[in-house]
Tab-separated table of C-alpha atoms and ligand atoms in Angstrom:
chain	number	residue	atom	x	y	z
A	292	MET	CA	73.572	-35.003	113.294
A	293	LYS	CA	70.494	-37.030	114.188
A	294	ASN	CA	69.574	-37.525	117.803
A	295	ASN	CA	67.338	-40.530	117.272
A	296	ASN	CA	70.091	-43.106	117.102
A	297	VAL	CA	70.726	-43.146	120.830
A	298	LEU	CA	70.888	-46.226	123.030
A	299	TRP	CA	69.071	-44.588	125.939
A	300	ALA	CA	65.899	-43.001	124.471
A	301	GLY	CA	63.330	-45.011	126.521
A	302	ARG	CA	63.679	-43.208	129.840
A	303	LEU	CA	63.546	-39.604	128.693
A	304	GLU	CA	60.556	-37.684	127.380
A	305	ASP	CA	62.629	-35.142	125.570
A	306	LYS	CA	65.991	-35.189	123.851
A	307	PRO	CA	68.686	-32.586	123.636
A	308	ASP	CA	68.233	-30.448	120.516
A	309	THR	CA	70.546	-31.145	117.604
A	310	ALA	CA	73.313	-28.723	118.511
A	311	ALA	CA	73.351	-29.760	122.171
A	312	PHE	CA	73.299	-33.421	121.169
A	313	GLU	CA	76.249	-32.834	118.914
A	314	PHE	CA	78.049	-31.040	121.747
A	315	GLN	CA	77.820	-34.051	124.058
A	316	SER	CA	78.496	-36.717	121.465
A	317	SER	CA	81.984	-38.132	120.892
A	318	ILE	CA	81.744	-39.815	117.492
A	319	ARG	CA	84.094	-37.415	115.689
A	320	VAL	CA	86.875	-38.382	118.087
A	321	ASP	CA	86.109	-42.000	118.983
A	322	LYS	CA	85.338	-43.282	115.472
A	323	ARG	CA	88.954	-44.311	115.214
A	324	LEU	CA	88.073	-47.018	117.768
A	325	ALA	CA	85.624	-48.721	115.356
A	326	LEU	CA	87.829	-51.740	114.659
A	327	ASP	CA	88.577	-52.225	118.358
A	328	ASP	CA	84.897	-51.902	119.223
A	329	ILE	CA	84.011	-54.571	116.668
A	330	LEU	CA	86.743	-56.934	117.908
A	331	GLY	CA	85.669	-56.440	121.531
A	332	SER	CA	82.027	-57.023	120.601
A	333	LYS	CA	82.870	-60.153	118.612
A	334	VAL	CA	84.580	-61.743	121.615
A	335	HIS	CA	81.835	-60.545	123.956
A	336	ALA	CA	79.308	-62.316	121.715
A	337	ALA	CA	81.380	-65.512	121.746
A	338	MET	CA	81.489	-65.371	125.534
A	339	LEU	CA	77.711	-64.819	125.762
A	340	ALA	CA	77.179	-67.924	123.604
A	341	LYS	CA	79.669	-69.963	125.591
A	342	GLY	CA	77.777	-69.120	128.782
A	343	GLY	CA	74.408	-69.917	127.201
A	344	ILE	CA	73.269	-66.282	127.440
A	345	ILE	CA	72.653	-66.221	123.692
A	346	SER	CA	72.187	-69.218	121.371
A	347	ASP	CA	74.911	-70.594	119.126
A	348	GLU	CA	72.771	-69.650	116.170
A	349	ASP	CA	72.586	-66.034	117.292
A	350	PHE	CA	76.332	-66.048	117.836
A	351	LYS	CA	76.951	-67.327	114.322
A	352	ALA	CA	74.825	-64.524	112.857
A	353	LEU	CA	76.566	-61.927	115.025
A	354	ASP	CA	80.001	-63.284	114.224
A	355	LYS	CA	79.309	-63.161	110.493
A	356	ALA	CA	78.037	-59.596	110.757
A	357	PHE	CA	81.168	-58.561	112.673
A	358	ALA	CA	83.411	-60.199	110.060
A	359	GLU	CA	81.641	-58.176	107.359
A	360	MET	CA	81.771	-54.975	109.375
A	361	ILE	CA	85.542	-55.286	109.809
A	362	GLU	CA	85.837	-55.069	106.010
A	363	GLU	CA	83.448	-52.132	105.708
A	364	GLN	CA	84.756	-48.649	104.998
A	365	ILE	CA	83.521	-46.045	107.415
A	366	ASP	CA	82.225	-42.896	105.738
A	367	ASP	CA	81.013	-39.545	107.031
A	368	SER	CA	77.521	-40.898	107.729
A	369	ILE	CA	78.955	-42.337	110.951
A	370	ASP	CA	78.940	-38.786	112.344
A	371	GLU	CA	75.157	-39.092	112.727
A	372	TYR	CA	75.639	-41.289	115.782
A	373	GLU	CA	76.349	-40.382	119.407
A	374	ASP	CA	79.486	-42.466	119.694
A	375	VAL	CA	81.267	-45.403	118.085
A	376	HIS	CA	79.497	-47.906	120.359
A	377	SER	CA	76.035	-46.688	119.298
A	378	TYR	CA	77.123	-46.823	115.668
A	379	ILE	CA	78.338	-50.427	115.816
A	380	GLU	CA	75.217	-51.575	117.664
A	381	ALA	CA	72.983	-49.708	115.178
A	382	ARG	CA	74.710	-51.414	112.239
A	383	LEU	CA	74.135	-54.809	113.922
A	384	LYS	CA	70.456	-54.074	114.448
A	385	GLU	CA	70.113	-52.972	110.832
A	386	ARG	CA	71.554	-56.276	109.673
A	387	LEU	CA	70.131	-58.706	112.226
A	388	GLY	CA	67.089	-57.070	113.822
A	389	ASP	CA	66.371	-58.608	117.231
A	390	VAL	CA	69.569	-60.656	117.256
A	391	GLY	CA	71.508	-57.421	117.047
A	392	ARG	CA	69.633	-56.247	120.125
A	393	LYS	CA	71.197	-59.053	122.172
A	394	ILE	CA	74.823	-57.908	121.999
A	395	HIS	CA	74.746	-55.443	124.892
A	396	ALA	CA	73.801	-58.070	127.539
A	397	GLY	CA	76.187	-57.853	130.497
A	398	ARG	CA	77.985	-54.836	129.041
A	399	SER	CA	77.992	-51.073	129.469
A	400	ARG	CA	79.593	-48.398	127.336
A	401	ASN	CA	81.680	-47.674	130.435
A	402	ASP	CA	83.603	-50.951	130.305
A	403	GLN	CA	83.330	-51.038	126.521
A	404	VAL	CA	85.042	-47.697	125.969
A	405	VAL	CA	88.060	-48.496	128.145
A	406	THR	CA	88.368	-51.921	126.552
A	407	ASP	CA	88.359	-50.282	123.112
A	408	LEU	CA	90.885	-47.691	124.198
A	409	ARG	CA	93.278	-50.278	125.627
A	410	LEU	CA	92.898	-52.438	122.518
A	411	TYR	CA	93.623	-49.422	120.310
A	412	ILE	CA	96.806	-48.464	122.173
A	413	LEU	CA	98.002	-52.065	122.285
A	414	ARG	CA	97.313	-52.346	118.550
A	415	ILE	CA	99.094	-49.229	117.324
A	416	LEU	CA	101.825	-48.469	119.860
A	417	PRO	CA	104.144	-51.464	119.243
A	418	ASP	CA	104.384	-50.482	115.550
A	419	MET	CA	104.952	-46.872	116.492
A	420	CYS	CA	107.820	-47.947	118.780
A	421	LYS	CA	109.283	-50.022	115.962
A	422	ASN	CA	109.270	-46.949	113.731
A	423	PHE	CA	111.038	-44.949	116.432
A	424	LEU	CA	113.654	-47.706	116.625
A	425	LYS	CA	114.220	-47.544	112.855
A	426	GLN	CA	114.838	-43.822	113.239
A	427	VAL	CA	117.325	-44.565	116.047
A	428	ASP	CA	119.176	-47.055	113.865
A	429	ALA	CA	119.376	-44.610	110.943
A	430	THR	CA	120.688	-41.890	113.224
A	431	LEU	CA	123.317	-44.181	114.746
A	432	ASN	CA	124.577	-44.647	111.174
A	433	THR	CA	125.002	-40.879	110.970
A	434	ALA	CA	126.788	-40.955	114.341
A	435	SER	CA	129.292	-43.545	113.180
A	436	LEU	CA	130.356	-41.178	110.369
A	437	HIS	CA	131.251	-38.504	112.909
A	438	LEU	CA	133.357	-40.243	115.562
A	439	GLU	CA	136.164	-37.773	114.826
A	440	THR	CA	134.060	-34.697	114.069
A	441	ILE	CA	135.259	-32.395	116.825
A	442	MET	CA	132.929	-29.709	118.145
A	443	PRO	CA	132.479	-27.709	121.311
A	444	GLY	CA	130.376	-29.131	124.132
A	445	TYR	CA	128.526	-26.550	126.214
A	446	THR	CA	127.366	-25.918	129.738
A	447	HIS	CA	125.285	-22.779	130.331
A	448	LEU	CA	125.560	-22.446	126.525
A	449	GLN	CA	129.176	-21.356	127.101
A	450	ARG	CA	131.913	-23.361	125.391
A	451	ALA	CA	132.960	-25.957	127.948
A	452	GLN	CA	134.963	-28.937	126.652
A	453	PRO	CA	135.430	-30.414	123.185
A	454	VAL	CA	133.276	-33.409	122.245
A	455	THR	CA	132.394	-35.005	118.915
A	456	LEU	CA	129.212	-34.922	116.880
A	457	ALA	CA	128.920	-38.697	117.372
A	458	HIS	CA	129.090	-38.227	121.143
A	459	TRP	CA	126.355	-35.597	120.927
A	460	ILE	CA	124.127	-37.828	118.779
A	461	CYS	CA	124.600	-40.695	121.247
A	462	ALA	CA	123.468	-38.366	124.043
A	463	TRP	CA	120.237	-37.755	122.138
A	464	GLU	CA	119.709	-41.416	121.276
A	465	THR	CA	120.285	-42.542	124.854
A	466	ALA	CA	117.309	-40.376	125.807
A	467	ILE	CA	115.207	-41.692	122.914
A	468	ILE	CA	115.925	-45.304	123.806
A	469	ARG	CA	114.803	-44.509	127.349
A	470	ASP	CA	111.622	-42.956	125.922
A	471	ILE	CA	110.852	-46.052	123.887
A	472	SER	CA	111.459	-48.341	126.858
A	473	ARG	CA	109.003	-46.229	128.835
A	474	PHE	CA	106.301	-47.015	126.247
A	475	VAL	CA	107.208	-50.687	126.336
A	476	ASP	CA	106.858	-50.713	130.148
A	477	ALA	CA	103.516	-48.932	129.979
A	478	LEU	CA	102.246	-51.487	127.447
A	479	LYS	CA	102.975	-54.311	129.884
A	480	ARG	CA	101.149	-52.600	132.738
A	481	MET	CA	98.027	-51.793	130.726
A	482	ASN	CA	97.603	-55.273	129.246
A	483	GLU	CA	94.495	-56.100	131.339
A	484	CYS	CA	90.918	-56.408	130.125
A	485	PRO	CA	88.148	-54.302	131.729
A	486	LEU	CA	85.341	-56.012	129.798
A	487	GLY	CA	82.751	-57.566	132.122
A	488	SER	CA	83.012	-54.729	134.623
A	489	GLY	CA	79.734	-53.339	133.298
A	490	ALA	CA	78.726	-49.825	134.257
A	491	LEU	CA	80.725	-50.164	137.500
A	492	ALA	CA	79.442	-53.168	139.418
A	493	GLY	CA	79.959	-56.159	137.147
A	494	SER	CA	77.004	-58.242	136.049
A	495	GLY	CA	74.429	-60.692	137.412
A	496	LEU	CA	74.761	-62.680	134.197
A	497	PRO	CA	77.315	-65.513	134.189
A	498	LEU	CA	80.072	-63.719	132.283
A	499	ASP	CA	83.429	-65.384	131.789
A	500	ARG	CA	85.863	-62.501	132.083
A	501	ALA	CA	88.927	-64.731	131.842
A	502	PHE	CA	87.672	-65.975	128.470
A	503	THR	CA	87.144	-62.503	126.971
A	504	ALA	CA	90.480	-61.292	128.342
A	505	LYS	CA	92.313	-64.235	126.810
A	506	GLU	CA	90.510	-64.096	123.467
A	507	LEU	CA	91.289	-60.400	123.125
A	508	GLY	CA	94.964	-61.093	123.792
A	509	PHE	CA	95.099	-59.477	127.237
A	510	GLU	CA	97.205	-60.968	129.960
A	511	ARG	CA	94.336	-61.088	132.453
A	512	PRO	CA	91.050	-59.378	133.370
A	513	THR	CA	91.275	-56.222	135.505
A	514	LEU	CA	90.863	-56.857	139.235
A	515	ASN	CA	88.085	-54.536	140.368
A	516	SER	CA	85.027	-53.495	138.362
A	517	MET	CA	84.839	-49.960	139.783
A	518	ASP	CA	88.522	-49.331	139.167
A	519	SER	CA	88.111	-50.716	135.647
A	520	VAL	CA	85.705	-48.004	134.540
A	521	ALA	CA	87.180	-45.203	136.664
A	522	ASP	CA	90.823	-45.747	135.763
A	523	ARG	CA	92.602	-43.718	133.099
A	524	ASP	CA	96.112	-44.146	134.537
A	525	PHE	CA	97.157	-45.894	131.360
A	526	VAL	CA	96.132	-42.870	129.288
A	527	ILE	CA	97.989	-40.485	131.597
A	528	GLU	CA	101.007	-42.760	131.472
A	529	ILE	CA	101.121	-42.956	127.671
A	530	VAL	CA	100.558	-39.226	127.249
A	531	SER	CA	103.215	-38.562	129.858
A	532	ASP	CA	105.599	-40.778	127.893
A	533	CYS	CA	104.678	-38.805	124.752
A	534	ALA	CA	105.269	-35.514	126.581
A	535	ILE	CA	108.695	-36.612	127.824
A	536	MET	CA	109.718	-37.718	124.340
A	537	MET	CA	108.416	-34.473	122.812
A	538	THR	CA	110.412	-32.551	125.420
A	539	HIS	CA	113.513	-34.351	124.197
A	540	LEU	CA	112.693	-33.602	120.554
A	541	SER	CA	112.146	-29.943	121.435
A	542	ARG	CA	115.621	-29.766	122.972
A	543	PHE	CA	117.196	-31.415	119.929
A	544	CYS	CA	115.332	-28.876	117.791
A	545	GLU	CA	116.759	-26.048	119.851
A	546	ASP	CA	120.260	-27.412	119.182
A	547	ILE	CA	119.456	-27.514	115.445
A	548	VAL	CA	118.087	-23.976	115.456
A	549	LEU	CA	121.272	-22.741	117.138
A	550	TRP	CA	123.607	-24.772	114.934
A	551	SER	CA	121.916	-23.545	111.752
A	552	SER	CA	122.278	-19.875	112.722
A	553	GLN	CA	125.094	-17.951	111.080
A	554	GLU	CA	126.569	-17.376	114.522
A	555	PHE	CA	127.214	-21.126	114.863
A	556	GLY	CA	127.099	-22.302	111.241
A	557	PHE	CA	127.635	-25.960	112.215
A	558	ILE	CA	124.788	-27.507	110.235
A	559	ASN	CA	123.318	-26.999	106.800
A	560	LEU	CA	119.761	-28.332	106.616
A	561	ALA	CA	118.662	-29.781	103.292
A	562	ASP	CA	116.599	-27.265	101.314
A	563	LYS	CA	113.582	-29.549	101.485
A	564	TRP	CA	113.726	-29.346	105.287
A	565	SER	CA	113.929	-25.547	105.322
A	566	THR	CA	111.612	-22.727	104.373
A	567	GLY	CA	112.109	-19.215	103.036
A	568	SER	CA	110.738	-15.824	103.927
A	569	SER	CA	107.967	-13.981	102.089
A	570	ILE	CA	109.846	-10.700	102.400
A	571	MET	CA	113.556	-11.418	102.951
A	572	PRO	CA	114.845	-13.121	99.800
A	573	GLN	CA	118.057	-14.374	101.416
A	574	LYS	CA	116.394	-16.374	104.205
A	575	LYS	CA	116.629	-20.092	104.838
A	576	ASN	CA	114.810	-20.820	108.047
A	577	PRO	CA	114.763	-23.939	110.264
A	578	ASP	CA	110.948	-23.841	110.460
A	579	PHE	CA	110.519	-27.586	110.927
A	580	ALA	CA	112.762	-27.587	113.970
A	581	GLU	CA	110.958	-24.588	115.413
A	582	LEU	CA	107.525	-26.079	114.788
A	583	ILE	CA	108.427	-29.411	116.372
A	584	ARG	CA	109.815	-27.477	119.366
A	585	GLY	CA	106.481	-25.646	119.492
A	586	LYS	CA	104.383	-28.785	119.176
A	587	ALA	CA	105.965	-30.150	122.347
A	588	ALA	CA	103.841	-27.539	124.131
A	589	ARG	CA	100.619	-29.133	122.856
A	590	VAL	CA	101.568	-32.570	124.100
A	591	GLU	CA	102.699	-31.205	127.461
A	592	GLY	CA	99.349	-29.368	127.544
A	593	ASN	CA	97.542	-32.654	126.870
A	594	LEU	CA	99.230	-34.200	129.899
A	595	VAL	CA	98.059	-31.313	132.059
A	596	THR	CA	94.554	-31.705	130.573
A	597	LEU	CA	94.473	-35.352	131.623
A	598	ILE	CA	95.782	-35.094	135.157
A	599	THR	CA	93.516	-32.119	135.753
A	600	LEU	CA	90.592	-34.038	134.235
A	601	MET	CA	91.087	-36.931	136.658
A	602	LYS	CA	91.697	-34.861	139.769
A	603	GLY	CA	88.753	-34.977	142.165
A	604	LEU	CA	86.469	-37.116	139.964
A	605	PRO	CA	83.998	-39.150	142.052
A	606	TYR	CA	84.136	-42.910	141.575
A	607	ALA	CA	83.393	-44.609	139.278
A	608	TYR	CA	82.508	-43.409	135.724
A	609	ASP	CA	81.827	-39.755	134.897
A	610	LYS	CA	81.169	-38.261	131.466
A	611	ASP	CA	84.219	-36.029	132.027
A	612	LEU	CA	86.215	-39.115	131.044
A	613	GLN	CA	85.053	-38.709	127.445
A	614	GLU	CA	87.614	-35.889	127.194
A	615	ASP	CA	90.484	-38.389	127.572
A	616	LYS	CA	90.556	-39.527	123.955
A	617	GLU	CA	91.205	-36.225	122.221
A	618	ALA	CA	94.236	-35.597	124.428
A	619	LEU	CA	95.524	-39.122	123.850
A	620	PHE	CA	95.011	-39.260	120.076
A	621	ASP	CA	96.441	-35.790	119.551
A	622	SER	CA	99.528	-36.699	121.592
A	623	LEU	CA	100.157	-39.928	119.679
A	624	ASP	CA	99.580	-38.281	116.273
A	625	THR	CA	101.762	-35.291	117.112
A	626	LEU	CA	104.612	-37.381	118.446
A	627	GLU	CA	104.529	-39.794	115.529
A	628	ALA	CA	104.752	-36.983	112.952
A	629	CYS	CA	107.322	-34.927	114.872
A	630	SER	CA	109.666	-37.862	115.406
A	631	GLU	CA	109.454	-38.919	111.755
A	632	TYR	CA	110.138	-35.428	110.422
A	633	PHE	CA	112.806	-34.545	112.960
A	634	TRP	CA	115.036	-37.500	112.140
A	635	GLN	CA	114.495	-37.174	108.397
A	636	MET	CA	115.545	-33.541	108.695
A	637	PHE	CA	118.557	-34.353	110.865
A	638	ASN	CA	119.845	-37.311	108.890
A	639	SER	CA	119.676	-35.409	105.585
A	640	ALA	CA	121.628	-32.402	106.904
A	641	SER	CA	125.303	-31.736	106.216
A	642	PHE	CA	127.830	-30.544	108.760
A	643	ASN	CA	130.477	-27.866	108.499
A	644	LYS	CA	133.361	-29.712	110.161
A	645	GLU	CA	135.813	-26.793	109.795
A	646	LYS	CA	133.516	-24.414	111.613
A	647	MET	CA	132.806	-26.959	114.330
A	648	LYS	CA	136.485	-27.508	114.921
A	649	ALA	CA	137.316	-23.792	114.707
A	650	ALA	CA	134.739	-23.153	117.416
A	651	CYS	CA	136.887	-25.280	119.743
A	652	ILE	CA	139.625	-22.671	119.610
A	653	GLY	CA	139.429	-19.429	121.514
A	654	GLY	CA	137.241	-20.388	124.428
A	655	PHE	CA	140.048	-22.030	126.468
A	656	MET	CA	138.171	-25.310	126.309
A	657	GLU	CA	141.528	-27.026	126.859
A	658	ALA	CA	141.747	-25.555	130.390
A	659	THR	CA	140.372	-28.611	132.208
A	660	ASP	CA	142.737	-30.796	130.190
A	661	ALA	CA	145.656	-28.558	131.199
A	662	ALA	CA	144.649	-29.029	134.838
A	663	ASP	CA	144.327	-32.814	134.276
A	664	TYR	CA	147.819	-32.707	132.711
A	665	LEU	CA	149.247	-31.174	135.881
A	666	VAL	CA	147.380	-33.717	138.019
A	667	ARG	CA	148.937	-36.519	135.970
A	668	LYS	CA	152.326	-34.955	136.720
A	669	GLY	CA	151.564	-35.059	140.458
A	670	MET	CA	149.951	-31.710	141.315
A	671	PRO	CA	146.815	-31.635	143.555
A	672	PHE	CA	143.766	-30.805	141.407
A	673	ARG	CA	142.789	-27.651	143.329
A	674	THR	CA	146.326	-26.242	142.866
A	675	ALA	CA	146.252	-27.210	139.178
A	676	HIS	CA	142.884	-25.436	138.791
A	677	GLU	CA	144.390	-22.248	140.280
A	678	VAL	CA	147.505	-22.455	138.111
A	679	VAL	CA	145.495	-22.904	134.908
A	680	ALA	CA	143.044	-20.144	135.893
A	681	LYS	CA	146.042	-17.794	136.186
A	682	ILE	CA	147.346	-18.938	132.804
A	683	VAL	CA	143.956	-18.292	131.175
A	684	ARG	CA	143.850	-14.854	132.784
A	685	HIS	CA	147.361	-14.141	131.484
A	686	CYS	CA	146.409	-15.318	127.969
A	687	ILE	CA	143.391	-12.983	127.942
A	688	ASP	CA	145.540	-10.063	129.170
A	689	THR	CA	148.175	-10.739	126.500
A	690	GLU	CA	145.602	-11.452	123.773
A	691	ARG	CA	146.362	-15.116	123.231
A	692	LYS	CA	143.502	-17.310	122.085
A	693	ALA	CA	144.740	-20.602	123.499
A	694	ILE	CA	147.073	-21.840	126.218
A	695	THR	CA	149.191	-23.437	123.485
A	696	GLU	CA	149.980	-19.973	122.067
A	697	LEU	CA	152.279	-19.347	125.060
A	698	PRO	CA	155.946	-20.132	124.439
A	699	PHE	CA	157.279	-22.887	126.655
A	700	GLU	CA	159.460	-20.543	128.810
A	701	GLU	CA	156.407	-18.453	129.620
A	702	LEU	CA	154.273	-21.487	130.419
A	703	HIS	CA	157.000	-22.886	132.606
A	704	THR	CA	156.932	-19.779	134.828
A	705	PHE	CA	153.450	-20.849	135.962
A	706	SER	CA	154.521	-24.348	136.912
A	707	GLU	CA	157.582	-26.495	136.663
A	708	PHE	CA	155.335	-29.508	136.056
A	709	PHE	CA	154.880	-28.416	132.449
A	710	GLU	CA	156.972	-30.259	129.887
A	711	GLU	CA	157.148	-30.018	126.093
A	712	ASP	CA	154.473	-32.719	125.634
A	713	VAL	CA	151.852	-30.315	127.001
A	714	TYR	CA	151.360	-28.766	123.534
A	715	THR	CA	150.187	-31.927	121.809
A	716	SER	CA	148.040	-32.973	124.744
A	717	LEU	CA	146.045	-29.724	124.589
A	718	GLU	CA	144.992	-29.982	120.924
A	719	PRO	CA	141.168	-30.480	120.743
A	720	GLU	CA	141.647	-33.956	119.165
A	721	ALA	CA	143.978	-34.943	122.005
A	722	CYS	CA	141.577	-33.608	124.653
A	723	VAL	CA	138.770	-35.716	123.151
A	724	ALA	CA	140.984	-38.792	122.725
A	725	ALA	CA	142.065	-38.563	126.369
A	726	ARG	CA	138.484	-38.647	127.640
A	727	LYS	CA	138.272	-42.417	127.617
A	728	THR	CA	136.089	-42.832	130.676
A	729	SER	CA	133.146	-45.023	129.767
A	730	GLY	CA	130.435	-42.784	128.349
A	731	GLY	CA	133.031	-40.203	127.341
A	732	PRO	CA	133.707	-38.653	123.899
A	733	ALA	CA	136.884	-40.591	122.947
A	734	PRO	CA	136.090	-42.222	119.567
A	735	GLU	CA	136.600	-45.780	120.841
A	736	GLU	CA	134.237	-45.062	123.740
A	737	VAL	CA	131.573	-43.570	121.479
A	738	LYS	CA	131.866	-46.653	119.259
A	739	LYS	CA	130.953	-48.720	122.324
A	740	GLN	CA	128.017	-46.423	123.025
A	741	ILE	CA	126.756	-46.870	119.469
A	742	GLU	CA	127.013	-50.646	119.854
A	743	ALA	CA	125.234	-50.574	123.212
A	744	LEU	CA	122.440	-48.428	121.786
A	745	ARG	CA	122.073	-50.789	118.819
A	746	ALA	CA	121.830	-53.748	121.206
A	747	ARG	CA	119.230	-51.984	123.334
A	748	SER	CA	117.308	-51.073	120.184
A	749	LYS	CA	117.312	-54.687	119.029
A	750	GLU	CA	115.965	-55.803	122.402
A	751	LEU	CA	113.192	-53.209	122.341
A	752	ALA	CA	112.270	-54.187	118.764
A	753	GLN	CA	110.859	-57.419	120.244
A	754	VAL	CA	107.984	-55.318	121.541
A	755	SER	CA	104.576	-56.700	120.834
A	756	ARG	CA	101.419	-56.502	122.866
B	1044	LIG	N1	81.684	-41.581	124.842
B	1044	LIG	C1	81.806	-42.078	126.158
B	1044	LIG	C2	83.253	-41.922	126.658
B	1044	LIG	O1	84.072	-41.707	125.864
B	1044	LIG	C3	81.439	-43.529	126.188
B	1044	LIG	C4	80.924	-43.976	127.505
B	1044	LIG	C5	79.589	-43.352	127.756
B	1044	LIG	N2	79.039	-43.794	128.982
B	1044	LIG	C6	78.027	-43.141	129.561
B	1044	LIG	N3	77.619	-43.651	130.675
B	1044	LIG	N4	77.542	-42.050	129.100
B	1044	LIG	O2	83.508	-41.984	127.816
């Protein structure tokens, strides 16, 4: 790395040595902002010309150079520079000499870097959300194949009440749709342009901030120049949204890891989404699910990095803020890959319906339904709860696996409210079918949930910056 490409050499007699210079430079991380830096600079130049700060001729030369630079491939030689801003300005000077030296009028890297960062997020995040929505749609197709696939639902990881696989998938997708809408909200809030805020105190030159904001597609300029360069709320917000979504994915992964164990045996992951063991020839491991669960920790760590970074920083700009980008980029990259791989893995898996249904027998998951049965016949719920608790106790003592294994005469001794129809109403399918409350697992209700999620997904797909 060379340390003679800096924008600030005039004031200082000595420069940091190469290693120290490399330590404080940010090019390896911020080079992905090159396109955004060029676009921001192009509009800044247009604004300078419009205000008579540079000539139209200079603007034309600059504009042409920017158009060419957009097409240019960036190679490793960029790593010689301190940051992406120095690189772009150096390339301009190489091409245009003194005209290139005019671009930084009325601008600081402090307002430039946050403008670039906002432009970058606004450029890539809508497409990322659209990809998430495609994954939602594909998974809702899987859900609609499993409206009748009965399985146990759990609380405290103890068998609780029967549900269906479709109901379970809709639970996941409801969370994912919420995650995507969080990104969409954040995009709206961050759609303001900091350019023209300078180092912290604006500029004495006649800058037209409304013009640059509009030309760059922002809704408006930011309100206060100090806040503009000090603020990283939008980064915290996006990374927090990433962390919440990763937390969801990690929970789904935990379900997959459990379901693919021999103890559960509900799911069979495709071979291409599994790995083997170097020593145990029989193994088929859910490594992808485990790794995605693990990667949630990195993104959660990035959120802690950012809020800790911001805590106690004096206004306005501090070099500490350079640390924001690594946490942001890593979070976006990690989430994008994890979401893609998780849903590919899930949607290519097969399900062992017999095992899922068999797991509904033996845990007395029909107990609440038996109590509901008695309530329907007129018994107060608390009394019904006590009656059924006694029945369950009796079944355990007499080694019966389900309430329905009791002959009618025996069942009747617990309550006269029981009639012959109790047997059919306690089958797992009947328990699920009876749970017709909106949001519940009854197939017709889950169908409505799938439709509602599809509608929400369609709405969110309108996202643009
Ligand atoms: N690389 C810096 C960052 O990411 C750019 C801004 C530098 N500003 C400065 N005053 N040193 O924050």
